Short mmCIF file of C-alpha atoms and ligand atoms in Angstrom, two decimals:
data_model
loop_
_atom_site.label_atom_id
_atom_site.label_comp_id
_atom_site.label_asym_id
_atom_site.label_seq_id
_atom_site.Cartn_x
_atom_site.Cartn_y
_atom_site.Cartn_z
CA MET A 30 -15.71 190.91 -1.68
CA SER A 31 -14.05 191.30 -4.99
CA TYR A 32 -16.60 190.10 -7.54
CA VAL A 33 -19.46 191.38 -9.69
CA ASP A 34 -22.85 190.29 -8.39
CA THR A 35 -24.52 189.43 -11.71
CA HIS A 36 -28.16 188.99 -11.04
CA ASN A 37 -30.26 191.55 -8.98
CA HIS A 38 -33.63 193.28 -9.16
CA GLN A 39 -34.77 196.89 -8.36
CA ALA A 40 -37.97 198.41 -7.16
CA GLY A 41 -40.00 200.01 -9.99
CA TRP A 42 -38.79 197.55 -12.60
CA SER A 43 -39.31 194.09 -11.00
CA VAL A 44 -42.77 193.81 -9.39
CA ASP A 45 -41.30 191.55 -6.65
CA ALA A 46 -38.42 193.77 -5.80
CA SER A 47 -38.47 196.47 -3.08
CA ILE A 48 -34.91 197.89 -3.12
CA PRO A 49 -34.41 201.03 -5.03
CA LEU A 50 -31.37 201.19 -7.36
CA GLN A 51 -29.66 203.91 -5.28
CA GLU A 52 -29.90 201.77 -2.22
CA LEU A 53 -28.59 198.65 -3.97
CA VAL A 54 -25.63 200.64 -5.34
CA LYS A 55 -24.84 201.93 -1.83
CA GLU A 56 -24.98 198.42 -0.41
CA ALA A 57 -22.65 197.26 -3.13
CA ARG A 58 -20.13 200.02 -2.41
CA ASP A 59 -20.35 199.32 1.39
CA LEU A 60 -19.65 195.57 0.67
CA GLY A 61 -16.69 196.47 -1.54
CA LEU A 62 -18.10 194.75 -4.50
CA LEU A 63 -16.54 195.29 -7.91
CA GLY A 64 -19.81 195.65 -9.50
CA VAL A 65 -23.50 194.86 -9.69
CA THR A 66 -25.79 193.86 -12.62
CA LEU A 67 -29.39 194.78 -12.70
CA THR A 68 -31.38 192.06 -14.30
CA ASP A 69 -34.97 192.96 -14.06
CA HIS A 70 -37.76 190.66 -15.06
CA TYR A 71 -38.98 190.17 -18.53
CA ASP A 72 -41.57 187.33 -18.28
CA TYR A 73 -43.31 187.75 -21.58
CA ASN A 74 -46.77 186.11 -21.86
CA GLY A 75 -47.76 187.52 -25.22
CA GLU A 76 -48.50 190.80 -23.80
CA ALA A 77 -45.71 193.31 -23.08
CA ASP A 78 -47.64 195.24 -20.51
CA ASN A 79 -48.05 192.52 -17.92
CA ASP A 80 -46.75 193.24 -14.32
CA TRP A 81 -43.64 190.86 -14.74
CA CYS A 82 -42.54 192.34 -17.97
CA LEU A 83 -40.53 195.54 -18.07
CA ASP A 84 -40.70 198.02 -20.87
CA VAL A 85 -37.32 197.45 -22.62
CA ASP A 86 -36.95 200.97 -24.09
CA ALA A 87 -37.90 202.73 -20.89
CA TYR A 88 -35.60 200.50 -18.86
CA ILE A 89 -32.65 200.98 -21.06
CA GLU A 90 -33.19 204.73 -20.90
CA HIS A 91 -33.40 204.46 -17.11
CA MET A 92 -30.16 202.52 -16.93
CA LYS A 93 -28.32 204.42 -19.59
CA ASP A 94 -26.20 206.77 -17.45
CA LYS A 95 -25.66 204.38 -14.60
CA ARG A 96 -22.66 202.54 -15.70
CA GLN A 97 -19.37 204.01 -14.56
CA ALA A 98 -16.39 204.02 -16.89
CA ASP A 99 -13.83 204.13 -13.97
CA LEU A 100 -12.91 200.63 -13.01
CA ASN A 101 -11.80 201.81 -9.51
CA ASP A 102 -15.42 202.61 -8.93
CA LEU A 103 -18.36 200.29 -9.02
CA LEU A 104 -19.41 198.80 -12.25
CA ILE A 105 -23.23 199.17 -12.65
CA LEU A 106 -24.26 196.93 -15.54
CA THR A 107 -27.48 196.72 -17.46
CA GLY A 108 -28.92 193.26 -17.67
CA ILE A 109 -32.27 191.52 -17.99
CA GLU A 110 -33.78 188.29 -16.88
CA LEU A 111 -35.72 186.66 -19.80
CA GLY A 112 -38.28 184.40 -18.49
CA TYR A 113 -38.49 181.71 -21.18
CA THR A 114 -41.59 180.11 -22.52
CA PRO A 115 -41.47 177.93 -25.61
CA GLU A 116 -44.52 179.73 -27.02
CA HIS A 117 -42.62 183.04 -27.19
CA LYS A 118 -39.20 181.91 -28.15
CA ALA A 119 -38.96 184.22 -31.28
CA HIS A 120 -39.76 187.24 -29.11
CA MET A 121 -37.09 186.16 -26.50
CA VAL A 122 -34.54 185.89 -29.27
CA GLU A 123 -35.38 189.42 -30.38
CA VAL A 124 -34.98 190.88 -26.95
CA SER A 125 -31.82 189.00 -26.30
CA LEU A 126 -30.25 190.60 -29.31
CA ARG A 127 -30.77 194.15 -28.11
CA PRO A 128 -27.22 195.65 -28.07
CA GLU A 129 -27.88 197.97 -25.22
CA PHE A 130 -27.81 195.08 -22.68
CA ASP A 131 -24.57 194.22 -21.00
CA HIS A 132 -25.89 190.88 -19.83
CA THR A 133 -28.81 188.71 -20.72
CA ILE A 134 -29.97 185.92 -18.41
CA LEU A 135 -32.25 183.02 -19.66
CA SER A 136 -34.37 181.74 -16.92
CA LEU A 137 -37.25 179.15 -16.66
CA HIS A 138 -39.82 179.99 -14.10
CA PHE A 139 -42.74 177.87 -15.39
CA HIS A 140 -43.23 174.14 -16.11
CA ARG A 141 -46.27 173.30 -18.29
CA GLY A 142 -47.55 176.74 -17.54
CA ILE A 143 -47.31 176.22 -13.77
CA ASP A 144 -45.32 178.44 -11.42
CA PRO A 145 -43.75 176.14 -8.70
CA TYR A 146 -43.85 178.90 -6.13
CA TYR A 147 -47.63 179.16 -6.32
CA ASP A 148 -48.41 175.47 -7.11
CA PRO A 149 -45.67 173.01 -5.92
CA ASP A 150 -47.92 170.09 -6.00
CA GLY A 151 -49.34 170.95 -9.52
CA VAL A 152 -45.84 171.23 -11.00
CA VAL A 153 -44.82 167.70 -10.10
CA LYS A 154 -48.16 165.96 -10.88
CA GLY A 155 -47.75 162.91 -12.93
CA TYR A 156 -44.01 162.55 -12.15
CA GLU A 157 -43.02 159.36 -10.51
CA ASN A 158 -40.04 160.57 -8.60
CA HIS A 159 -37.55 163.42 -8.19
CA LYS A 160 -35.11 161.94 -10.91
CA ARG A 161 -37.81 162.00 -13.50
CA PHE A 162 -38.76 165.56 -12.67
CA THR A 163 -35.11 166.81 -12.51
CA SER A 164 -34.40 165.16 -15.83
CA THR A 165 -37.35 166.81 -17.56
CA LEU A 166 -36.61 170.23 -16.07
CA ILE A 167 -32.87 170.16 -17.01
CA ASN A 168 -33.89 169.07 -20.63
CA ASP A 169 -36.49 171.94 -20.69
CA ILE A 170 -33.56 174.31 -19.81
CA ALA A 171 -31.43 172.77 -22.48
CA ASP A 172 -34.22 173.36 -25.04
CA SER A 173 -34.43 177.02 -23.91
CA ALA A 174 -30.56 177.30 -24.41
CA ILE A 175 -30.95 176.01 -27.94
CA ALA A 176 -33.88 178.36 -28.69
CA VAL A 177 -32.11 181.63 -27.38
CA PRO A 178 -28.50 180.89 -28.17
CA LYS A 179 -27.23 184.41 -27.79
CA ALA A 180 -28.50 184.76 -24.19
CA ASN A 181 -25.31 185.06 -22.06
CA THR A 182 -26.19 183.08 -19.09
CA ILE A 183 -28.43 180.09 -18.04
CA GLY A 184 -29.97 181.43 -14.77
CA HIS A 185 -30.59 179.40 -11.67
CA TYR A 186 -30.73 175.91 -13.24
CA ASP A 187 -31.97 174.74 -9.81
CA PHE A 188 -34.79 177.23 -9.47
CA PHE A 189 -37.54 174.61 -9.21
CA SER A 190 -35.65 172.66 -6.42
CA ARG A 191 -36.49 175.59 -4.16
CA TYR A 192 -40.24 174.81 -4.20
CA LEU A 193 -40.78 171.12 -4.95
CA PRO A 194 -43.09 169.48 -2.37
CA TRP A 195 -40.72 166.63 -1.43
CA GLN A 196 -38.24 167.07 1.45
CA LYS A 197 -35.06 166.32 -0.52
CA SER A 198 -35.51 168.57 -3.67
CA LYS A 199 -31.99 169.57 -4.49
CA PHE A 200 -30.99 169.06 -8.17
CA ASN A 201 -28.00 166.61 -8.15
CA TYR A 202 -26.02 165.46 -11.19
CA VAL A 203 -26.62 161.82 -10.33
CA ASP A 204 -30.39 162.31 -10.79
CA ALA A 205 -30.12 163.35 -14.37
CA PRO A 206 -26.68 162.75 -15.87
CA ASP A 207 -27.74 162.69 -19.48
CA ALA A 208 -29.87 165.84 -19.17
CA PHE A 209 -27.10 167.77 -17.55
CA ASP A 210 -24.59 166.61 -20.09
CA ARG A 211 -26.89 167.71 -22.86
CA LEU A 212 -27.44 171.10 -21.26
CA PHE A 213 -23.74 171.73 -20.60
CA SER A 214 -22.73 170.73 -24.21
CA ILE A 215 -25.30 173.16 -25.59
CA MET A 216 -24.23 175.90 -23.27
CA ILE A 217 -20.60 175.48 -23.94
CA GLU A 218 -21.18 175.56 -27.72
CA ASN A 219 -23.16 178.87 -27.19
CA GLY A 220 -20.61 180.40 -24.94
CA GLN A 221 -23.11 180.71 -22.07
CA SER A 222 -22.23 180.85 -18.45
CA LEU A 223 -23.65 178.77 -15.74
CA GLU A 224 -25.22 180.90 -13.01
CA LEU A 225 -24.85 179.84 -9.31
CA ASN A 226 -27.72 181.45 -7.44
CA ALA A 227 -27.64 182.15 -3.80
CA GLY A 228 -31.46 182.22 -3.65
CA THR A 229 -31.63 178.49 -4.02
CA ILE A 230 -29.16 177.96 -1.26
CA HIS A 231 -31.25 180.07 1.00
CA ARG A 232 -34.38 178.14 0.17
CA LEU A 233 -32.82 174.75 0.57
CA VAL A 234 -31.54 175.75 4.02
CA GLY A 235 -35.07 176.67 4.85
CA LYS A 236 -36.04 173.11 3.74
CA SER A 237 -33.83 171.44 6.35
CA TYR A 238 -30.62 171.10 4.34
CA SER A 239 -27.46 172.22 6.12
CA LEU A 240 -25.55 175.12 4.48
CA GLU A 241 -22.96 172.73 3.16
CA GLU A 242 -25.59 170.37 1.70
CA ALA A 243 -27.51 173.22 0.15
CA LEU A 244 -24.57 174.54 -1.94
CA PRO A 245 -24.65 173.41 -5.61
CA ASP A 246 -23.85 169.83 -6.19
CA GLU A 247 -20.13 169.54 -6.75
CA MET A 248 -20.69 166.85 -9.34
CA VAL A 249 -22.66 169.32 -11.41
CA LEU A 250 -19.74 171.77 -11.40
CA ARG A 251 -17.10 169.08 -12.01
CA ARG A 252 -19.02 167.65 -15.00
CA TYR A 253 -19.53 171.23 -16.42
CA LYS A 254 -15.79 171.67 -16.18
CA GLU A 255 -14.92 168.18 -17.64
CA LEU A 256 -17.09 168.98 -20.63
CA GLY A 257 -15.18 172.08 -21.19
CA GLY A 258 -17.21 174.70 -19.38
CA HIS A 259 -15.47 177.43 -17.43
CA LEU A 260 -17.71 180.51 -17.30
CA ILE A 261 -19.51 180.87 -13.95
CA THR A 262 -21.71 183.85 -12.96
CA ILE A 263 -22.32 184.35 -9.23
CA ALA A 264 -25.66 185.79 -8.21
CA SER A 265 -27.35 186.82 -5.02
CA ASP A 266 -30.53 187.52 -6.91
CA ALA A 267 -31.36 190.26 -4.43
CA HIS A 268 -34.79 191.73 -4.38
CA ARG A 269 -34.69 193.63 -1.16
CA SER A 270 -32.30 195.39 1.32
CA GLY A 271 -29.63 193.36 2.99
CA LYS A 272 -29.70 190.45 0.48
CA LEU A 273 -26.95 191.58 -1.91
CA ALA A 274 -23.90 189.24 -1.64
CA GLU A 275 -25.73 187.08 0.81
CA LEU A 276 -24.14 183.51 0.83
CA THR A 277 -22.21 184.34 -2.26
CA SER A 278 -18.78 183.89 -0.52
CA HIS A 279 -19.51 180.17 -0.21
CA LEU A 280 -20.22 180.04 -3.96
CA LEU A 281 -17.04 181.93 -4.80
CA ALA A 282 -15.05 179.61 -2.55
CA GLN A 283 -16.50 176.57 -4.25
CA VAL A 284 -15.88 177.85 -7.74
CA ASN A 285 -12.45 178.93 -7.06
CA ALA A 286 -11.57 175.55 -5.43
CA LEU A 287 -12.74 173.83 -8.51
CA GLY A 288 -10.67 175.99 -10.86
CA LEU A 289 -13.76 177.47 -12.61
CA THR A 290 -13.80 181.19 -13.70
CA PRO A 291 -16.20 183.58 -11.94
CA CYS A 292 -17.14 186.22 -14.58
CA TYR A 293 -19.36 189.09 -15.47
CA PHE A 294 -20.69 190.23 -18.81
CA LYS A 295 -20.28 193.71 -20.21
CA GLU A 296 -21.62 194.53 -23.61
CA GLN A 297 -22.46 190.84 -23.70
CA LYS A 298 -18.78 189.69 -23.51
CA PRO A 299 -17.41 187.69 -20.59
CA TYR A 300 -14.76 189.33 -18.27
CA ASP A 301 -12.94 187.84 -15.30
CA MET A 302 -12.72 189.72 -12.02
CA SER A 303 -9.52 191.45 -13.06
CA HIS A 304 -11.58 193.00 -15.85
CA SER A 305 -9.71 190.84 -18.55
CA ARG A 306 -11.73 189.73 -21.57
CA LEU A 307 -12.25 185.94 -21.44
ZN1 ZN B 406 -35.51 184.02 -11.83
ZN1 ZN B 407 -34.02 186.97 -10.67
#
């Protein structure tokens, strides 16, 4: 598959990952990918030495010699997944500006301090319905995009939909049109890409959606394009063996059919899959 997989984790640098970099790279070559971006976790909680927060200098040193200059070989890019919390936005901005990164992804993993993976009921407490929750979450993501405007990508906008306690938990445009429009306007202004993350598809299929239903809502993508968005990053968000490029062919097909541009970031600039600068 001819694309750069832009969001992946490696053992030793993300506490929830078990695949060593060497193995991930071998998988990428075997699959015929153009490249792979490592985006290990940086979930800062005020203390840099928590388990979910890598040591930036050590990580940059570790990744330093990995990128290949030869475009006929696999691109190995150095990224980071910044877990946003409003309390630490100044710190997030600082890390996002480190020039050594090829690609910075801004992600929201908590709502009101609650991780939906561990407490799906707690995270929706007080919300009347799915629409209200979706709208709040998408607005929270829009706030993060304003706070860290130089982050290259908004990671998995639909992360929370994976874990919500209700049966039908997908994030659809129709549930929060104003919030999506606000988010997309900010992202487009900032030059940020919209990430489509196969991890969500995987989870939604596990929650009784068919594969087709579990793909990102087409209205979301159409509206992003209508408002002037074109940059899309495709991510398997692999954490272990055998996950790289899983389900991403469906995302690529969807994106290409809509005339959006799958891209990757190198030195924090977007490129298409022919390695042309966008
Ligand atoms: Zn994430
Ligand atoms: Zn991730």
